[in-house]
């Protein structure tokens, strides 16, 4: 991964994330609280999303962030987003929560003009503070990783959203509390390696410490 | 891990996202690709034989043979041509000379194009001509093809919709990956 931007959110509490972050149109914002960020949309199903504008992003990009939540299952939660479009409620989103028997904890969605479609889900236990990464290649190969490890069920291809910026998102379950911290955005390695992007998913599966 | 063709459910809201039917109720991890705005998903998942037996009777659920490198039988050509065409997916090109990998790749290439087009060209009469589509839809189809680097040069007003979709989709050159299955 080639890091292009980071934000540890270590600054005074504020109602917004500052000038380097854009709230997606029609979405709720995030606020800085205790050197972390938290969504501000609290109605059931509220969508909060912001993208980082301090870099001119290419279509190949990744976003990663540490997640802490007391939420459980059923497709709600927070995490990284890629190809977010500030002028529309459009992005690929990874939403993470904890175990709820019978439900999966990790979801990859596409949100296109406010409409949400589930692209993948995985049943994986994890610990608060773990790092979640969402990466996308120019071809629309989308991969979800936990602590740098690619998850085989979170490999998908979708070309609905052709461009945008990385950032963070949260799909709210009104009774839960979620914070995100230590965000990082960049370009997946394979772009710089001049390798064939068609091998991108397999490359990550081999390269990133194995498969869970 | 196997591939399944399923219907869709959900209205696209955060509390009820659009998603494939059936698989989530079994608590298994899965990956899926959708046919643009049409209510069709191709799902990669590990379902037990007992679960498969429960789901197969549904008209909007079908299992793709696990061995993707075997050729279709004549019976499978008939059954899957009918199934795919009923979903708005051109399938008159299927024959016993194709492997399942080639067939599913052809289907997913149409999915990828439909995702970008984001218009209701699907579930239309596949035999209608391109000129019978609305101007907005025709424009969007051409724009989508161009944005993906695919040529629409051979498309004329007299070209049937099934031929338009197939002609654009066959140009897809990159491997298509779903849940670690490469097509």
PDB file of N, CA and C in Angstrom, chain A residues 104-172:
ATOM      1  N   UNK A 104     -24.296 -11.807  10.121  1.00  0.00           N
ATOM      2  CA  UNK A 104     -22.890 -11.529   9.845  1.00  0.00           C
ATOM      3  C   UNK A 104     -22.502 -10.168  10.409  1.00  0.00           C
ATOM      4  N   UNK A 105     -21.198  -9.980  10.595  1.00  0.00           N
ATOM      5  CA  UNK A 105     -20.714  -8.761  11.250  1.00  0.00           C
ATOM      6  C   UNK A 105     -20.113  -7.751  10.284  1.00  0.00           C
ATOM      7  N   UNK A 106     -19.655  -8.216   9.140  1.00  0.00           N
ATOM      8  CA  UNK A 106     -18.923  -7.335   8.234  1.00  0.00           C
ATOM      9  C   UNK A 106     -19.622  -7.318   6.880  1.00  0.00           C
ATOM     10  N   UNK A 107     -19.962  -6.144   6.435  1.00  0.00           N
ATOM     11  CA  UNK A 107     -20.699  -5.995   5.177  1.00  0.00           C
ATOM     12  C   UNK A 107     -19.962  -5.030   4.253  1.00  0.00           C
ATOM     13  N   UNK A 108     -20.029  -5.317   2.954  1.00  0.00           N
ATOM     14  CA  UNK A 108     -19.609  -4.339   1.945  1.00  0.00           C
ATOM     15  C   UNK A 108     -20.852  -3.948   1.157  1.00  0.00           C
ATOM     16  N   UNK A 109     -21.075  -2.647   1.096  1.00  0.00           N
ATOM     17  CA  UNK A 109     -22.239  -2.105   0.395  1.00  0.00           C
ATOM     18  C   UNK A 109     -21.795  -1.221  -0.757  1.00  0.00           C
ATOM     19  N   UNK A 110     -22.698  -1.035  -1.686  1.00  0.00           N
ATOM     20  CA  UNK A 110     -22.564   0.132  -2.557  1.00  0.00           C
ATOM     21  C   UNK A 110     -23.774   1.017  -2.283  1.00  0.00           C
ATOM     22  N   UNK A 111     -23.496   2.290  -2.151  1.00  0.00           N
ATOM     23  CA  UNK A 111     -24.579   3.255  -1.992  1.00  0.00           C
ATOM     24  C   UNK A 111     -24.558   4.141  -3.227  1.00  0.00           C
ATOM     25  N   UNK A 112     -25.582   4.061  -4.037  1.00  0.00           N
ATOM     26  CA  UNK A 112     -25.654   4.811  -5.296  1.00  0.00           C
ATOM     27  C   UNK A 112     -26.854   5.746  -5.210  1.00  0.00           C
ATOM     28  N   UNK A 113     -26.574   7.058  -5.155  1.00  0.00           N
ATOM     29  CA  UNK A 113     -27.626   8.072  -5.048  1.00  0.00           C
ATOM     30  C   UNK A 113     -28.590   7.752  -3.898  1.00  0.00           C
ATOM     31  N   UNK A 114     -28.021   7.284  -2.792  1.00  0.00           N
ATOM     32  CA  UNK A 114     -28.815   7.043  -1.599  1.00  0.00           C
ATOM     33  C   UNK A 114     -29.407   5.660  -1.485  1.00  0.00           C
ATOM     34  N   UNK A 115     -29.322   4.862  -2.546  1.00  0.00           N
ATOM     35  CA  UNK A 115     -29.857   3.501  -2.498  1.00  0.00           C
ATOM     36  C   UNK A 115     -28.753   2.523  -2.111  1.00  0.00           C
ATOM     37  N   UNK A 116     -29.047   1.662  -1.151  1.00  0.00           N
ATOM     38  CA  UNK A 116     -28.029   0.786  -0.576  1.00  0.00           C
ATOM     39  C   UNK A 116     -28.199  -0.642  -1.086  1.00  0.00           C
ATOM     40  N   UNK A 117     -27.095  -1.218  -1.580  1.00  0.00           N
ATOM     41  CA  UNK A 117     -27.098  -2.609  -2.038  1.00  0.00           C
ATOM     42  C   UNK A 117     -25.972  -3.358  -1.351  1.00  0.00           C
ATOM     43  N   UNK A 118     -26.269  -4.530  -0.799  1.00  0.00           N
ATOM     44  CA  UNK A 118     -25.253  -5.351  -0.166  1.00  0.00           C
ATOM     45  C   UNK A 118     -24.500  -6.141  -1.223  1.00  0.00           C
ATOM     46  N   UNK A 119     -23.168  -6.043  -1.211  1.00  0.00           N
ATOM     47  CA  UNK A 119     -22.352  -6.777  -2.171  1.00  0.00           C
ATOM     48  C   UNK A 119     -21.692  -8.007  -1.560  1.00  0.00           C
ATOM     49  N   UNK A 120     -21.459  -7.983  -0.264  1.00  0.00           N
ATOM     50  CA  UNK A 120     -20.794  -9.115   0.381  1.00  0.00           C
ATOM     51  C   UNK A 120     -20.991  -9.020   1.882  1.00  0.00           C
ATOM     52  N   UNK A 121     -20.906 -10.170   2.542  1.00  0.00           N
ATOM     53  CA  UNK A 121     -20.941 -10.167   4.004  1.00  0.00           C
ATOM     54  C   UNK A 121     -20.082 -11.304   4.514  1.00  0.00           C
ATOM     55  N   UNK A 122     -19.543 -11.118   5.711  1.00  0.00           N
ATOM     56  CA  UNK A 122     -18.694 -12.153   6.294  1.00  0.00           C
ATOM     57  C   UNK A 122     -18.957 -12.270   7.786  1.00  0.00           C
ATOM     58  N   UNK A 123     -18.842 -13.491   8.272  1.00  0.00           N
ATOM     59  CA  UNK A 123     -19.029 -13.777   9.687  1.00  0.00           C
ATOM     60  C   UNK A 123     -17.647 -13.923  10.318  1.00  0.00           C
ATOM     61  N   UNK A 124     -17.163 -12.860  10.946  1.00  0.00           N
ATOM     62  CA  UNK A 124     -15.818 -12.865  11.526  1.00  0.00           C
ATOM     63  C   UNK A 124     -15.834 -12.139  12.862  1.00  0.00           C
ATOM     64  N   UNK A 125     -15.349 -12.807  13.899  1.00  0.00           N
ATOM     65  CA  UNK A 125     -15.202 -12.133  15.186  1.00  0.00           C
ATOM     66  C   UNK A 125     -14.001 -11.196  15.114  1.00  0.00           C
ATOM     67  N   UNK A 126     -14.097 -10.077  15.811  1.00  0.00           N
ATOM     68  CA  UNK A 126     -12.988  -9.134  15.819  1.00  0.00           C
ATOM     69  C   UNK A 126     -12.995  -8.371  17.136  1.00  0.00           C
ATOM     70  N   UNK A 127     -11.939  -7.586  17.358  1.00  0.00           N
ATOM     71  CA  UNK A 127     -11.756  -6.885  18.629  1.00  0.00           C
ATOM     72  C   UNK A 127     -11.803  -5.381  18.404  1.00  0.00           C
ATOM     73  N   UNK A 128     -12.445  -4.664  19.309  1.00  0.00           N
ATOM     74  CA  UNK A 128     -12.464  -3.198  19.190  1.00  0.00           C
ATOM     75  C   UNK A 128     -11.054  -2.648  19.008  1.00  0.00           C
ATOM     76  N   UNK A 129     -10.901  -1.723  18.068  1.00  0.00           N
ATOM     77  CA  UNK A 129      -9.591  -1.168  17.761  1.00  0.00           C
ATOM     78  C   UNK A 129      -8.919  -1.851  16.588  1.00  0.00           C
ATOM     79  N   UNK A 130      -9.513  -2.940  16.081  1.00  0.00           N
ATOM     80  CA  UNK A 130      -8.955  -3.593  14.887  1.00  0.00           C
ATOM     81  C   UNK A 130      -9.041  -2.647  13.689  1.00  0.00           C
ATOM     82  N   UNK A 131      -8.154  -2.893  12.734  1.00  0.00           N
ATOM     83  CA  UNK A 131      -8.078  -2.054  11.538  1.00  0.00           C
ATOM     84  C   UNK A 131      -8.805  -2.714  10.369  1.00  0.00           C
ATOM     85  N   UNK A 132      -9.708  -1.982   9.752  1.00  0.00           N
ATOM     86  CA  UNK A 132     -10.477  -2.482   8.607  1.00  0.00           C
ATOM     87  C   UNK A 132     -10.096  -1.688   7.364  1.00  0.00           C
ATOM     88  N   UNK A 133      -9.869  -2.420   6.282  1.00  0.00           N
ATOM     89  CA  UNK A 133      -9.430  -1.801   5.029  1.00  0.00           C
ATOM     90  C   UNK A 133     -10.379  -2.192   3.905  1.00  0.00           C
ATOM     91  N   UNK A 134     -10.689  -1.220   3.079  1.00  0.00           N
ATOM     92  CA  UNK A 134     -11.463  -1.466   1.865  1.00  0.00           C
ATOM     93  C   UNK A 134     -10.612  -0.965   0.704  1.00  0.00           C
ATOM     94  N   UNK A 135     -10.323  -1.856  -0.256  1.00  0.00           N
ATOM     95  CA  UNK A 135      -9.465  -1.506  -1.391  1.00  0.00           C
ATOM     96  C   UNK A 135     -10.197  -1.780  -2.691  1.00  0.00           C
ATOM     97  N   UNK A 136      -9.912  -0.972  -3.703  1.00  0.00           N
ATOM     98  CA  UNK A 136     -10.546  -1.165  -5.007  1.00  0.00           C
ATOM     99  C   UNK A 136      -9.523  -0.919  -6.109  1.00  0.00           C
ATOM    100  N   UNK A 137      -9.555  -1.761  -7.130  1.00  0.00           N
ATOM    101  CA  UNK A 137      -8.652  -1.623  -8.275  1.00  0.00           C
ATOM    102  C   UNK A 137      -9.335  -0.822  -9.371  1.00  0.00           C
ATOM    103  N   UNK A 138      -8.615  -0.424 -10.414  1.00  0.00           N
ATOM    104  CA  UNK A 138      -9.264   0.296 -11.515  1.00  0.00           C
ATOM    105  C   UNK A 138     -10.386  -0.517 -12.160  1.00  0.00           C
ATOM    106  N   UNK A 139     -10.279  -1.847 -12.080  1.00  0.00           N
ATOM    107  CA  UNK A 139     -11.284  -2.708 -12.710  1.00  0.00           C
ATOM    108  C   UNK A 139     -12.516  -2.915 -11.852  1.00  0.00           C
ATOM    109  N   UNK A 140     -12.548  -2.311 -10.672  1.00  0.00           N
ATOM    110  CA  UNK A 140     -13.679  -2.511  -9.780  1.00  0.00           C
ATOM    111  C   UNK A 140     -13.569  -3.748  -8.914  1.00  0.00           C
ATOM    112  N   UNK A 141     -12.373  -4.353  -8.829  1.00  0.00           N
ATOM    113  CA  UNK A 141     -12.171  -5.442  -7.869  1.00  0.00           C
ATOM    114  C   UNK A 141     -12.155  -4.830  -6.474  1.00  0.00           C
ATOM    115  N   UNK A 142     -13.049  -5.286  -5.625  1.00  0.00           N
ATOM    116  CA  UNK A 142     -13.183  -4.720  -4.289  1.00  0.00           C
ATOM    117  C   UNK A 142     -12.810  -5.795  -3.273  1.00  0.00           C
ATOM    118  N   UNK A 143     -11.978  -5.429  -2.312  1.00  0.00           N
ATOM    119  CA  UNK A 143     -11.531  -6.401  -1.316  1.00  0.00           C
ATOM    120  C   UNK A 143     -11.599  -5.787   0.070  1.00  0.00           C
ATOM    121  N   UNK A 144     -12.123  -6.558   1.033  1.00  0.00           N
ATOM    122  CA  UNK A 144     -12.141  -6.143   2.422  1.00  0.00           C
ATOM    123  C   UNK A 144     -11.085  -6.896   3.212  1.00  0.00           C
ATOM    124  N   UNK A 145     -10.390  -6.188   4.095  1.00  0.00           N
ATOM    125  CA  UNK A 145      -9.333  -6.794   4.909  1.00  0.00           C
ATOM    126  C   UNK A 145      -9.543  -6.431   6.379  1.00  0.00           C
ATOM    127  N   UNK A 146      -9.164  -7.360   7.260  1.00  0.00           N
ATOM    128  CA  UNK A 146      -9.133  -7.084   8.692  1.00  0.00           C
ATOM    129  C   UNK A 146      -7.697  -7.200   9.154  1.00  0.00           C
ATOM    130  N   UNK A 147      -7.169  -6.144   9.761  1.00  0.00           N
ATOM    131  CA  UNK A 147      -5.780  -6.120  10.221  1.00  0.00           C
ATOM    132  C   UNK A 147      -4.828  -6.583   9.121  1.00  0.00           C
ATOM    133  N   UNK A 148      -5.088  -6.173   7.895  1.00  0.00           N
ATOM    134  CA  UNK A 148      -4.196  -6.484   6.785  1.00  0.00           C
ATOM    135  C   UNK A 148      -4.402  -7.830   6.146  1.00  0.00           C
ATOM    136  N   UNK A 149      -5.382  -8.582   6.636  1.00  0.00           N
ATOM    137  CA  UNK A 149      -5.628  -9.914   6.082  1.00  0.00           C
ATOM    138  C   UNK A 149      -6.878  -9.879   5.218  1.00  0.00           C
ATOM    139  N   UNK A 150      -6.739 -10.291   3.958  1.00  0.00           N
ATOM    140  CA  UNK A 150      -7.886 -10.304   3.053  1.00  0.00           C
ATOM    141  C   UNK A 150      -8.878 -11.389   3.452  1.00  0.00           C
ATOM    142  N   UNK A 151     -10.147 -11.072   3.357  1.00  0.00           N
ATOM    143  CA  UNK A 151     -11.213 -12.018   3.707  1.00  0.00           C
ATOM    144  C   UNK A 151     -11.834 -12.528   2.414  1.00  0.00           C
ATOM    145  N   UNK A 152     -11.798 -13.856   2.225  1.00  0.00           N
ATOM    146  CA  UNK A 152     -12.180 -14.394   0.916  1.00  0.00           C
ATOM    147  C   UNK A 152     -13.618 -14.061   0.545  1.00  0.00           C
ATOM    148  N   UNK A 153     -14.504 -13.984   1.526  1.00  0.00           N
ATOM    149  CA  UNK A 153     -15.898 -13.663   1.197  1.00  0.00           C
ATOM    150  C   UNK A 153     -16.073 -12.192   0.827  1.00  0.00           C
ATOM    151  N   UNK A 154     -15.086 -11.376   1.169  1.00  0.00           N
ATOM    152  CA  UNK A 154     -15.199  -9.938   0.901  1.00  0.00           C
ATOM    153  C   UNK A 154     -14.433  -9.558  -0.364  1.00  0.00           C
ATOM    154  N   UNK A 155     -14.454 -10.445  -1.354  1.00  0.00           N
ATOM    155  CA  UNK A 155     -13.859 -10.163  -2.658  1.00  0.00           C
ATOM    156  C   UNK A 155     -14.988 -10.121  -3.668  1.00  0.00           C
ATOM    157  N   UNK A 156     -15.101  -9.024  -4.350  1.00  0.00           N
ATOM    158  CA  UNK A 156     -16.246  -8.814  -5.233  1.00  0.00           C
ATOM    159  C   UNK A 156     -15.835  -7.867  -6.346  1.00  0.00           C
ATOM    160  N   UNK A 157     -16.589  -7.871  -7.397  1.00  0.00           N
ATOM    161  CA  UNK A 157     -16.330  -6.897  -8.461  1.00  0.00           C
ATOM    162  C   UNK A 157     -17.611  -6.121  -8.736  1.00  0.00           C
ATOM    163  N   UNK A 158     -17.473  -4.813  -8.852  1.00  0.00           N
ATOM    164  CA  UNK A 158     -18.627  -3.958  -9.139  1.00  0.00           C
ATOM    165  C   UNK A 158     -18.099  -2.711  -9.836  1.00  0.00           C
ATOM    166  N   UNK A 159     -18.782  -2.288 -10.881  1.00  0.00           N
ATOM    167  CA  UNK A 159     -18.301  -1.118 -11.630  1.00  0.00           C
ATOM    168  C   UNK A 159     -19.310   0.020 -11.616  1.00  0.00           C
ATOM    169  N   UNK A 160     -20.276  -0.050 -10.709  1.00  0.00           N
ATOM    170  CA  UNK A 160     -21.306   0.993 -10.675  1.00  0.00           C
ATOM    171  C   UNK A 160     -20.726   2.379 -10.437  1.00  0.00           C
ATOM    172  N   UNK A 161     -19.710   2.450  -9.572  1.00  0.00           N
ATOM    173  CA  UNK A 161     -19.122   3.741  -9.184  1.00  0.00           C
ATOM    174  C   UNK A 161     -17.713   3.800  -9.752  1.00  0.00           C
ATOM    175  N   UNK A 162     -17.490   4.667 -10.716  1.00  0.00           N
ATOM    176  CA  UNK A 162     -16.232   4.649 -11.452  1.00  0.00           C
ATOM    177  C   UNK A 162     -15.109   5.468 -10.847  1.00  0.00           C
ATOM    178  N   UNK A 163     -15.432   6.406  -9.967  1.00  0.00           N
ATOM    179  CA  UNK A 163     -14.395   7.271  -9.411  1.00  0.00           C
ATOM    180  C   UNK A 163     -14.884   7.872  -8.102  1.00  0.00           C
ATOM    181  N   UNK A 164     -13.971   8.546  -7.400  1.00  0.00           N
ATOM    182  CA  UNK A 164     -14.330   9.178  -6.134  1.00  0.00           C
ATOM    183  C   UNK A 164     -13.140   9.199  -5.197  1.00  0.00           C
ATOM    184  N   UNK A 165     -13.399   9.430  -3.936  1.00  0.00           N
ATOM    185  CA  UNK A 165     -12.333   9.583  -2.941  1.00  0.00           C
ATOM    186  C   UNK A 165     -12.558   8.637  -1.766  1.00  0.00           C
ATOM    187  N   UNK A 166     -11.492   8.229  -1.091  1.00  0.00           N
ATOM    188  CA  UNK A 166     -11.651   7.398   0.099  1.00  0.00           C
ATOM    189  C   UNK A 166     -12.086   8.223   1.304  1.00  0.00           C
ATOM    190  N   UNK A 167     -12.613   7.545   2.301  1.00  0.00           N
ATOM    191  CA  UNK A 167     -13.050   8.244   3.502  1.00  0.00           C
ATOM    192  C   UNK A 167     -13.613   7.271   4.514  1.00  0.00           C
ATOM    193  N   UNK A 168     -14.596   7.742   5.269  1.00  0.00           N
ATOM    194  CA  UNK A 168     -15.189   6.943   6.338  1.00  0.00           C
ATOM    195  C   UNK A 168     -16.713   7.028   6.261  1.00  0.00           C
ATOM    196  N   UNK A 169     -17.359   6.011   6.817  1.00  0.00           N
ATOM    197  CA  UNK A 169     -18.823   5.986   6.762  1.00  0.00           C
ATOM    198  C   UNK A 169     -19.374   5.224   7.962  1.00  0.00           C
ATOM    199  N   UNK A 170     -20.662   5.422   8.175  1.00  0.00           N
ATOM    200  CA  UNK A 170     -21.340   4.700   9.259  1.00  0.00           C
ATOM    201  C   UNK A 170     -22.815   4.573   8.930  1.00  0.00           C
ATOM    202  N   UNK A 171     -23.312   3.361   9.063  1.00  0.00           N
ATOM    203  CA  UNK A 171     -24.753   3.131   8.928  1.00  0.00           C
ATOM    204  C   UNK A 171     -25.266   2.872  10.331  1.00  0.00           C
ATOM    205  N   UNK A 172     -26.142   3.720  10.792  1.00  0.00           N
ATOM    206  CA  UNK A 172     -26.438   3.770  12.215  1.00  0.00           C
ATOM    207  C   UNK A 172     -27.550   2.842  12.656  1.00  0.00           C
TER     208      UNK A 172
END
